[in-house]
Every structure is written in C-alpha cells, then in structure tokens.
PDB file of C-alpha atoms in Angstrom:
ATOM      1  CA  MET A   1     -21.726 -24.507  55.044  1.00 79.00           C
ATOM      2  CA  LYS A   2     -24.493 -26.395  56.866  1.00 94.00           C
ATOM      3  CA  MET A   3     -24.004 -26.955  60.569  1.00 98.00           C
ATOM      4  CA  ILE A   4     -26.386 -27.835  63.389  1.00 98.00           C
ATOM      5  CA  ALA A   5     -26.088 -27.231  67.107  1.00 98.00           C
ATOM      6  CA  PRO A   6     -28.787 -29.054  69.068  1.00 97.00           C
ATOM      7  CA  SER A   7     -29.894 -27.093  72.126  1.00 94.00           C
ATOM      8  CA  VAL A   8     -29.361 -28.974  75.378  1.00 92.00           C
ATOM      9  CA  LEU A   9     -32.122 -26.841  76.897  1.00 86.00           C
ATOM     10  CA  SER A  10     -34.641 -29.312  75.403  1.00 87.00           C
ATOM     11  CA  ALA A  11     -32.785 -32.432  76.551  1.00 87.00           C
ATOM     12  CA  ASP A  12     -33.970 -34.769  79.296  1.00 84.00           C
ATOM     13  CA  PHE A  13     -31.929 -33.609  82.285  1.00 81.00           C
ATOM     14  CA  GLY A  14     -32.869 -36.748  84.140  1.00 84.00           C
ATOM     15  CA  ASN A  15     -30.900 -38.648  81.502  1.00 89.00           C
ATOM     16  CA  LEU A  16     -28.371 -35.984  80.506  1.00 90.00           C
ATOM     17  CA  ARG A  17     -25.514 -38.380  79.878  1.00 94.00           C
ATOM     18  CA  GLN A  18     -27.698 -40.449  77.535  1.00 94.00           C
ATOM     19  CA  SER A  19     -28.742 -37.290  75.666  1.00 94.00           C
ATOM     20  CA  LEU A  20     -25.125 -36.187  75.293  1.00 96.00           C
ATOM     21  CA  GLU A  21     -24.033 -39.611  74.058  1.00 96.00           C
ATOM     22  CA  MET A  22     -26.782 -39.413  71.428  1.00 96.00           C
ATOM     23  CA  ILE A  23     -25.326 -36.086  70.258  1.00 97.00           C
ATOM     24  CA  ASN A  24     -21.891 -37.697  70.089  1.00 98.00           C
ATOM     25  CA  GLU A  25     -23.220 -40.424  67.797  1.00 98.00           C
ATOM     26  CA  SER A  26     -25.093 -37.999  65.582  1.00 97.00           C
ATOM     27  CA  SER A  27     -23.949 -35.689  62.755  1.00 97.00           C
ATOM     28  CA  ALA A  28     -24.390 -32.640  65.013  1.00 98.00           C
ATOM     29  CA  ASP A  29     -21.503 -30.190  64.851  1.00 98.00           C
ATOM     30  CA  TRP A  30     -21.813 -28.454  68.199  1.00 98.00           C
ATOM     31  CA  LEU A  31     -23.923 -28.599  71.363  1.00 97.00           C
ATOM     32  CA  HIS A  32     -25.752 -25.336  72.027  1.00 96.00           C
ATOM     33  CA  VAL A  33     -25.821 -24.350  75.689  1.00 95.00           C
ATOM     34  CA  ASP A  34     -28.473 -21.778  76.662  1.00 92.00           C
ATOM     35  CA  VAL A  35     -27.692 -19.959  79.897  1.00 92.00           C
ATOM     36  CA  MET A  36     -30.576 -17.886  81.298  1.00 82.00           C
ATOM     37  CA  ASP A  37     -30.512 -15.716  84.423  1.00 79.00           C
ATOM     38  CA  GLY A  38     -34.191 -14.862  85.001  1.00 74.00           C
ATOM     39  CA  VAL A  39     -33.358 -11.182  84.596  1.00 77.00           C
ATOM     40  CA  PHE A  40     -32.431 -10.588  80.977  1.00 72.00           C
ATOM     41  CA  VAL A  41     -35.004 -13.256  80.063  1.00 73.00           C
ATOM     42  CA  PRO A  42     -38.002 -14.400  82.120  1.00 65.00           C
ATOM     43  CA  ASN A  43     -36.633 -17.875  82.705  1.00 72.00           C
ATOM     44  CA  ILE A  44     -33.740 -19.580  84.516  1.00 72.00           C
ATOM     45  CA  SER A  45     -31.842 -22.514  83.026  1.00 74.00           C
ATOM     46  CA  PHE A  46     -28.463 -23.522  84.490  1.00 74.00           C
ATOM     47  CA  GLY A  47     -24.965 -22.268  85.097  1.00 74.00           C
ATOM     48  CA  PHE A  48     -21.437 -23.449  85.737  1.00 81.00           C
ATOM     49  CA  PRO A  49     -22.157 -26.766  87.507  1.00 80.00           C
ATOM     50  CA  LEU A  50     -23.664 -28.329  84.381  1.00 84.00           C
ATOM     51  CA  MET A  51     -20.745 -27.271  82.217  1.00 90.00           C
ATOM     52  CA  LYS A  52     -18.604 -29.982  83.831  1.00 89.00           C
ATOM     53  CA  PRO A  53     -20.794 -33.007  82.906  1.00 88.00           C
ATOM     54  CA  MET A  54     -21.476 -31.563  79.468  1.00 91.00           C
ATOM     55  CA  ARG A  55     -17.752 -31.155  78.876  1.00 93.00           C
ATOM     56  CA  LYS A  56     -17.077 -34.624  80.318  1.00 92.00           C
ATOM     57  CA  TYR A  57     -19.653 -36.580  78.334  1.00 94.00           C
ATOM     58  CA  CYS A  58     -20.065 -34.531  75.162  1.00 96.00           C
ATOM     59  CA  THR A  59     -17.353 -34.787  72.515  1.00 97.00           C
ATOM     60  CA  LYS A  60     -18.844 -31.974  70.395  1.00 97.00           C
ATOM     61  CA  PRO A  61     -17.772 -28.341  70.949  1.00 98.00           C
ATOM     62  CA  LEU A  62     -19.891 -26.382  73.431  1.00 97.00           C
ATOM     63  CA  ASP A  63     -21.539 -23.336  71.885  1.00 98.00           C
ATOM     64  CA  VAL A  64     -22.512 -21.197  74.864  1.00 97.00           C
ATOM     65  CA  HIS A  65     -25.297 -18.607  74.492  1.00 96.00           C
ATOM     66  CA  LEU A  66     -25.517 -16.232  77.437  1.00 96.00           C
ATOM     67  CA  MET A  67     -28.957 -14.692  77.923  1.00 91.00           C
ATOM     68  CA  ILE A  68     -27.882 -12.748  80.965  1.00 92.00           C
ATOM     69  CA  VAL A  69     -27.218  -9.254  82.252  1.00 92.00           C
ATOM     70  CA  HIS A  70     -23.602  -8.260  82.898  1.00 95.00           C
ATOM     71  CA  PRO A  71     -22.009 -10.965  80.725  1.00 96.00           C
ATOM     72  CA  GLU A  72     -18.644  -9.334  81.359  1.00 97.00           C
ATOM     73  CA  LYS A  73     -18.700 -10.871  84.839  1.00 95.00           C
ATOM     74  CA  TYR A  74     -19.051 -14.440  83.570  1.00 94.00           C
ATOM     75  CA  VAL A  75     -17.606 -14.873  80.072  1.00 97.00           C
ATOM     76  CA  GLU A  76     -14.099 -15.781  81.271  1.00 97.00           C
ATOM     77  CA  ARG A  77     -15.444 -18.420  83.626  1.00 95.00           C
ATOM     78  CA  PHE A  78     -17.459 -20.044  80.827  1.00 95.00           C
ATOM     79  CA  CYS A  79     -14.329 -20.031  78.711  1.00 97.00           C
ATOM     80  CA  ASP A  80     -12.425 -21.726  81.534  1.00 96.00           C
ATOM     81  CA  GLU A  81     -15.219 -24.299  81.884  1.00 94.00           C
ATOM     82  CA  GLY A  82     -14.614 -25.541  78.347  1.00 95.00           C
ATOM     83  CA  ALA A  83     -16.693 -23.423  76.013  1.00 97.00           C
ATOM     84  CA  TYR A  84     -15.714 -23.513  72.332  1.00 98.00           C
ATOM     85  CA  SER A  85     -17.756 -20.407  71.576  1.00 98.00           C
ATOM     86  CA  VAL A  86     -19.264 -17.794  73.893  1.00 98.00           C
ATOM     87  CA  GLY A  87     -21.960 -15.419  72.766  1.00 98.00           C
ATOM     88  CA  PHE A  88     -23.942 -12.692  74.516  1.00 97.00           C
ATOM     89  CA  HIS A  89     -26.659 -10.226  73.573  1.00 97.00           C
ATOM     90  CA  LEU A  90     -25.803  -6.880  72.039  1.00 97.00           C
ATOM     91  CA  GLU A  91     -28.819  -5.299  73.768  1.00 95.00           C
ATOM     92  CA  ALA A  92     -27.600  -6.477  77.190  1.00 95.00           C
ATOM     93  CA  VAL A  93     -24.461  -4.307  77.133  1.00 96.00           C
ATOM     94  CA  ASP A  94     -23.372  -0.746  76.521  1.00 95.00           C
ATOM     95  CA  ASP A  95     -20.213  -1.673  74.632  1.00 97.00           C
ATOM     96  CA  PRO A  96     -19.590  -5.244  73.451  1.00 98.00           C
ATOM     97  CA  LEU A  97     -15.987  -4.717  72.394  1.00 98.00           C
ATOM     98  CA  PRO A  98     -14.271  -5.122  75.825  1.00 98.00           C
ATOM     99  CA  ILE A  99     -16.301  -8.265  76.479  1.00 98.00           C
ATOM    100  CA  LEU A 100     -15.392  -9.698  73.090  1.00 98.00           C
ATOM    101  CA  ASP A 101     -11.753  -9.033  73.981  1.00 98.00           C
ATOM    102  CA  LEU A 102     -12.113 -10.980  77.244  1.00 98.00           C
ATOM    103  CA  ILE A 103     -13.408 -14.003  75.323  1.00 98.00           C
ATOM    104  CA  ARG A 104     -10.809 -13.726  72.583  1.00 98.00           C
ATOM    105  CA  LYS A 105      -7.943 -13.535  75.082  1.00 98.00           C
ATOM    106  CA  LYS A 106      -9.076 -16.933  76.371  1.00 98.00           C
ATOM    107  CA  GLY A 107      -8.666 -18.384  72.877  1.00 98.00           C
ATOM    108  CA  VAL A 108     -12.426 -18.923  72.557  1.00 98.00           C
ATOM    109  CA  ARG A 109     -14.608 -18.040  69.581  1.00 98.00           C
ATOM    110  CA  THR A 110     -16.792 -14.939  69.909  1.00 98.00           C
ATOM    111  CA  CYS A 111     -20.452 -14.475  69.078  1.00 98.00           C
ATOM    112  CA  LEU A 112     -22.805 -11.476  69.276  1.00 98.00           C
ATOM    113  CA  THR A 113     -26.563 -12.050  69.495  1.00 97.00           C
ATOM    114  CA  ILE A 114     -29.735 -10.041  68.860  1.00 97.00           C
ATOM    115  CA  ASN A 115     -33.383 -10.624  69.718  1.00 95.00           C
ATOM    116  CA  PRO A 116     -36.078 -10.292  67.030  1.00 95.00           C
ATOM    117  CA  ASP A 117     -36.929  -6.674  67.970  1.00 94.00           C
ATOM    118  CA  ILE A 118     -33.377  -5.452  67.382  1.00 96.00           C
ATOM    119  CA  PRO A 119     -32.590  -4.129  63.868  1.00 96.00           C
ATOM    120  CA  VAL A 120     -30.078  -6.433  62.233  1.00 97.00           C
ATOM    121  CA  GLU A 121     -28.087  -3.390  61.065  1.00 97.00           C
ATOM    122  CA  ARG A 122     -26.969  -2.867  64.662  1.00 98.00           C
ATOM    123  CA  LEU A 123     -24.662  -5.852  64.182  1.00 98.00           C
ATOM    124  CA  PHE A 124     -22.941  -4.348  61.169  1.00 98.00           C
ATOM    125  CA  PRO A 125     -20.211  -2.407  63.095  1.00 98.00           C
ATOM    126  CA  TYR A 126     -19.112  -5.654  64.759  1.00 98.00           C
ATOM    127  CA  LEU A 127     -19.199  -8.117  61.865  1.00 98.00           C
ATOM    128  CA  ASP A 128     -15.405  -7.929  61.424  1.00 98.00           C
ATOM    129  CA  LYS A 129     -14.848  -8.227  65.168  1.00 97.00           C
ATOM    130  CA  VAL A 130     -16.656 -11.518  65.888  1.00 98.00           C
ATOM    131  CA  ASP A 131     -16.445 -15.071  64.669  1.00 98.00           C
ATOM    132  CA  MET A 132     -20.215 -15.427  64.529  1.00 98.00           C
ATOM    133  CA  VAL A 133     -23.480 -13.524  64.911  1.00 98.00           C
ATOM    134  CA  LEU A 134     -26.610 -15.189  66.253  1.00 98.00           C
ATOM    135  CA  VAL A 135     -30.013 -14.127  64.992  1.00 98.00           C
ATOM    136  CA  MET A 136     -32.769 -15.101  67.401  1.00 95.00           C
ATOM    137  CA  SER A 137     -35.795 -16.181  65.377  1.00 95.00           C
ATOM    138  CA  VAL A 138     -37.888 -16.245  68.572  1.00 92.00           C
ATOM    139  CA  PHE A 139     -37.606 -14.083  71.661  1.00 86.00           C
ATOM    140  CA  ALA A 140     -34.943 -15.495  73.940  1.00 74.00           C
ATOM    141  CA  GLY A 141     -36.070 -17.220  77.103  1.00 66.00           C
ATOM    142  CA  PHE A 142     -38.120 -20.264  76.266  1.00 63.00           C
ATOM    143  CA  GLY A 143     -37.832 -23.308  74.025  1.00 63.00           C
ATOM    144  CA  GLY A 144     -40.570 -24.605  71.758  1.00 66.00           C
ATOM    145  CA  GLN A 145     -41.597 -21.277  70.219  1.00 76.00           C
ATOM    146  CA  ALA A 146     -42.602 -20.877  66.564  1.00 88.00           C
ATOM    147  CA  PHE A 147     -40.106 -19.485  64.071  1.00 92.00           C
ATOM    148  CA  ILE A 148     -40.720 -15.777  63.268  1.00 93.00           C
ATOM    149  CA  PRO A 149     -40.940 -15.584  59.433  1.00 95.00           C
ATOM    150  CA  ASP A 150     -39.419 -12.050  59.298  1.00 94.00           C
ATOM    151  CA  SER A 151     -36.148 -13.624  60.482  1.00 97.00           C
ATOM    152  CA  ILE A 152     -35.503 -14.821  56.921  1.00 98.00           C
ATOM    153  CA  ASP A 153     -35.132 -11.208  55.718  1.00 97.00           C
ATOM    154  CA  LYS A 154     -32.726 -10.473  58.577  1.00 97.00           C
ATOM    155  CA  ILE A 155     -30.584 -13.438  57.627  1.00 98.00           C
ATOM    156  CA  ARG A 156     -30.509 -12.361  53.978  1.00 98.00           C
ATOM    157  CA  THR A 157     -29.527  -8.819  54.958  1.00 98.00           C
ATOM    158  CA  LEU A 158     -26.709 -10.075  57.162  1.00 98.00           C
ATOM    159  CA  ARG A 159     -25.460 -12.512  54.532  1.00 98.00           C
ATOM    160  CA  ALA A 160     -25.391  -9.737  51.893  1.00 98.00           C
ATOM    161  CA  GLU A 161     -23.367  -7.459  54.174  1.00 98.00           C
ATOM    162  CA  ILE A 162     -20.932 -10.209  55.195  1.00 98.00           C
ATOM    163  CA  ASN A 163     -20.416 -11.171  51.538  1.00 98.00           C
ATOM    164  CA  ARG A 164     -20.052  -7.548  50.436  1.00 98.00           C
ATOM    165  CA  ARG A 165     -17.246  -7.064  52.980  1.00 98.00           C
ATOM    166  CA  GLN A 166     -15.757 -10.504  52.181  1.00 98.00           C
ATOM    167  CA  LEU A 167     -15.823 -11.548  55.814  1.00 98.00           C
ATOM    168  CA  ALA A 168     -15.707 -15.074  57.223  1.00 98.00           C
ATOM    169  CA  THR A 169     -18.247 -14.317  59.965  1.00 98.00           C
ATOM    170  CA  LEU A 170     -20.728 -17.156  60.481  1.00 98.00           C
ATOM    171  CA  ILE A 171     -24.459 -16.664  60.852  1.00 98.00           C
ATOM    172  CA  GLU A 172     -26.218 -18.760  63.496  1.00 98.00           C
ATOM    173  CA  VAL A 173     -30.019 -18.932  63.842  1.00 98.00           C
ATOM    174  CA  ASP A 174     -31.847 -20.002  66.990  1.00 95.00           C
ATOM    175  CA  GLY A 175     -35.558 -20.454  67.556  1.00 91.00           C
ATOM    176  CA  GLY A 176     -38.283 -22.586  66.037  1.00 92.00           C
ATOM    177  CA  VAL A 177     -35.898 -24.383  63.676  1.00 96.00           C
ATOM    178  CA  ASN A 178     -37.219 -27.737  62.426  1.00 96.00           C
ATOM    179  CA  VAL A 179     -37.082 -30.170  59.531  1.00 96.00           C
ATOM    180  CA  ASP A 180     -39.701 -28.208  57.591  1.00 96.00           C
ATOM    181  CA  ASN A 181     -38.034 -24.779  57.633  1.00 97.00           C
ATOM    182  CA  ALA A 182     -34.329 -25.639  57.858  1.00 97.00           C
ATOM    183  CA  ALA A 183     -33.759 -25.595  54.062  1.00 97.00           C
ATOM    184  CA  SER A 184     -35.174 -22.064  53.694  1.00 98.00           C
ATOM    185  CA  ILE A 185     -33.100 -20.793  56.617  1.00 98.00           C
ATOM    186  CA  TYR A 186     -29.919 -22.224  55.141  1.00 98.00           C
ATOM    187  CA  ALA A 187     -30.908 -20.827  51.724  1.00 98.00           C
ATOM    188  CA  ALA A 188     -31.242 -17.347  53.229  1.00 98.00           C
ATOM    189  CA  GLY A 189     -27.604 -17.497  54.240  1.00 98.00           C
ATOM    190  CA  ALA A 190     -27.402 -19.178  57.643  1.00 98.00           C
ATOM    191  CA  ASP A 191     -24.396 -21.342  58.474  1.00 98.00           C
ATOM    192  CA  VAL A 192     -25.426 -22.842  61.841  1.00 98.00           C
ATOM    193  CA  LEU A 193     -28.920 -23.841  62.958  1.00 98.00           C
ATOM    194  CA  VAL A 194     -29.822 -24.294  66.614  1.00 97.00           C
ATOM    195  CA  ALA A 195     -32.590 -26.868  67.141  1.00 95.00           C
ATOM    196  CA  GLY A 196     -34.011 -27.921  70.474  1.00 91.00           C
ATOM    197  CA  HIS A 197     -37.478 -29.431  70.434  1.00 92.00           C
ATOM    198  CA  ALA A 198     -37.087 -30.549  66.818  1.00 95.00           C
ATOM    199  CA  VAL A 199     -34.211 -32.780  67.919  1.00 96.00           C
ATOM    200  CA  PHE A 200     -34.751 -33.876  71.508  1.00 93.00           C
ATOM    201  CA  LYS A 201     -38.502 -34.354  71.205  1.00 92.00           C
ATOM    202  CA  ALA A 202     -38.250 -36.284  67.938  1.00 94.00           C
ATOM    203  CA  ALA A 203     -38.996 -40.008  67.819  1.00 95.00           C
ATOM    204  CA  ASN A 204     -35.534 -40.474  66.317  1.00 97.00           C
ATOM    205  CA  PRO A 205     -33.286 -37.535  67.329  1.00 96.00           C
ATOM    206  CA  ILE A 206     -30.271 -38.725  65.296  1.00 97.00           C
ATOM    207  CA  GLU A 207     -32.422 -38.891  62.165  1.00 98.00           C
ATOM    208  CA  ALA A 208     -33.945 -35.495  62.937  1.00 97.00           C
ATOM    209  CA  ILE A 209     -30.412 -33.990  63.104  1.00 97.00           C
ATOM    210  CA  ARG A 210     -29.557 -35.608  59.765  1.00 97.00           C
ATOM    211  CA  LEU A 211     -32.711 -34.291  58.096  1.00 97.00           C
ATOM    212  CA  ILE A 212     -32.237 -30.756  59.402  1.00 96.00           C
ATOM    213  CA  LYS A 213     -28.684 -30.659  58.055  1.00 93.00           C
ATOM    214  CA  GLN A 214     -29.790 -32.157  54.764  1.00 87.00           C
TER     215      GLN A 214
END
C-alpha cells in the first residue's frame, strides 16, 4: 500500500481554500492536520476553528495528529469536527488505552505516535489496539526538518512485528519526507507518508504528490 497525506501545516493559510482544492484534485489520499499546543511541542499551530473550513473545502479524509498534552480532553471534539483519524503521542500520556477507546466510540480511526527518541518497541503492546502507528522521522513541532536516517530501521522493526502478528495496522511516517527518500521509506514498510514542504513548496504540488506516491 502506498498512500500520501500532505500536511496542511505547510500550506498557504492566506489561500487555504485554494490549497485544499489542489489537494482535492491530486492523488493524495488524506490531508494531514498537525495540531500543536506550544506545551508538548515548542510551537503553536491551530485548533478547532480551522477544522470547519478544512472539512468544508477538502474532500479528502482528515488525518489529525495531536501534538498536545492531555489529548483525552480534546479527542472527542476533533472527532465531532470531522476527523477521519485521530492520533496522539504515546509519550504524552500515562495510559493510551482509555483515550483510544474515546476515539473508537466516535467511530473514528485510531493512531498512536512516537517521537524519534522513543524506542519503537514501546508501541508493540498497542499494535493490535490501533488502526495505525505514526513514526516521527523528525522531532514533532516544526515543518521543514531533515529526515532522520535511523527512522528507516524503526519502520523495518515495526513492519516485521506487524507482519509476524499478522495485523492490519498501518505505519505512517511524518517528517522530512520528499521525492528523493519516499521510495526507501515505503520499501522499509511504511504505508502512509506525510509530506509538507515537499508538496506545498513544490513548483507543481500535484506532480510532487504523484512522484512521492510513485
């Protein structure tokens, strides 16, 4: 499976509707929505108000990535605002299971995320309890960072464990993804690639999406 979820964090917010219509016309599978609180990560992005125009103008499913503390307070609201998938960071919570249950009860897909300094094996107990795991290949908080090469080994390790247990859990990768490294990330076992700068800063974003998926 090869899927791509362009990150709206890198879009032109002065022309958000135009950016979303470009995504609609492209071969993108989802729209990745990065929500940052300035606490869990040293940056602030956006919250609920922007979910409405994204849901209104984007025909692709919204893949919401919460980089926040206390995600349990907000996951249901993001589900209600039209998220297709809601993910949060394993290292931001004491026990992810009750939060995953909140998302699942809303009929929304679940995702559990780790930053590059978290051993990938910490995801293993939850692989059969989530629809997807997200491997950050940069430290969460800012767009435009370079892909961390060690992420490839993490993806391979996850893929081997998922295959060994015959699970359907998807692997998503976010951070520094571009046309040059996409093939190796897919080959390591990723299913979904998040790309921000590589799409929205490209001369031809629709072509960039096609090339990354290819």
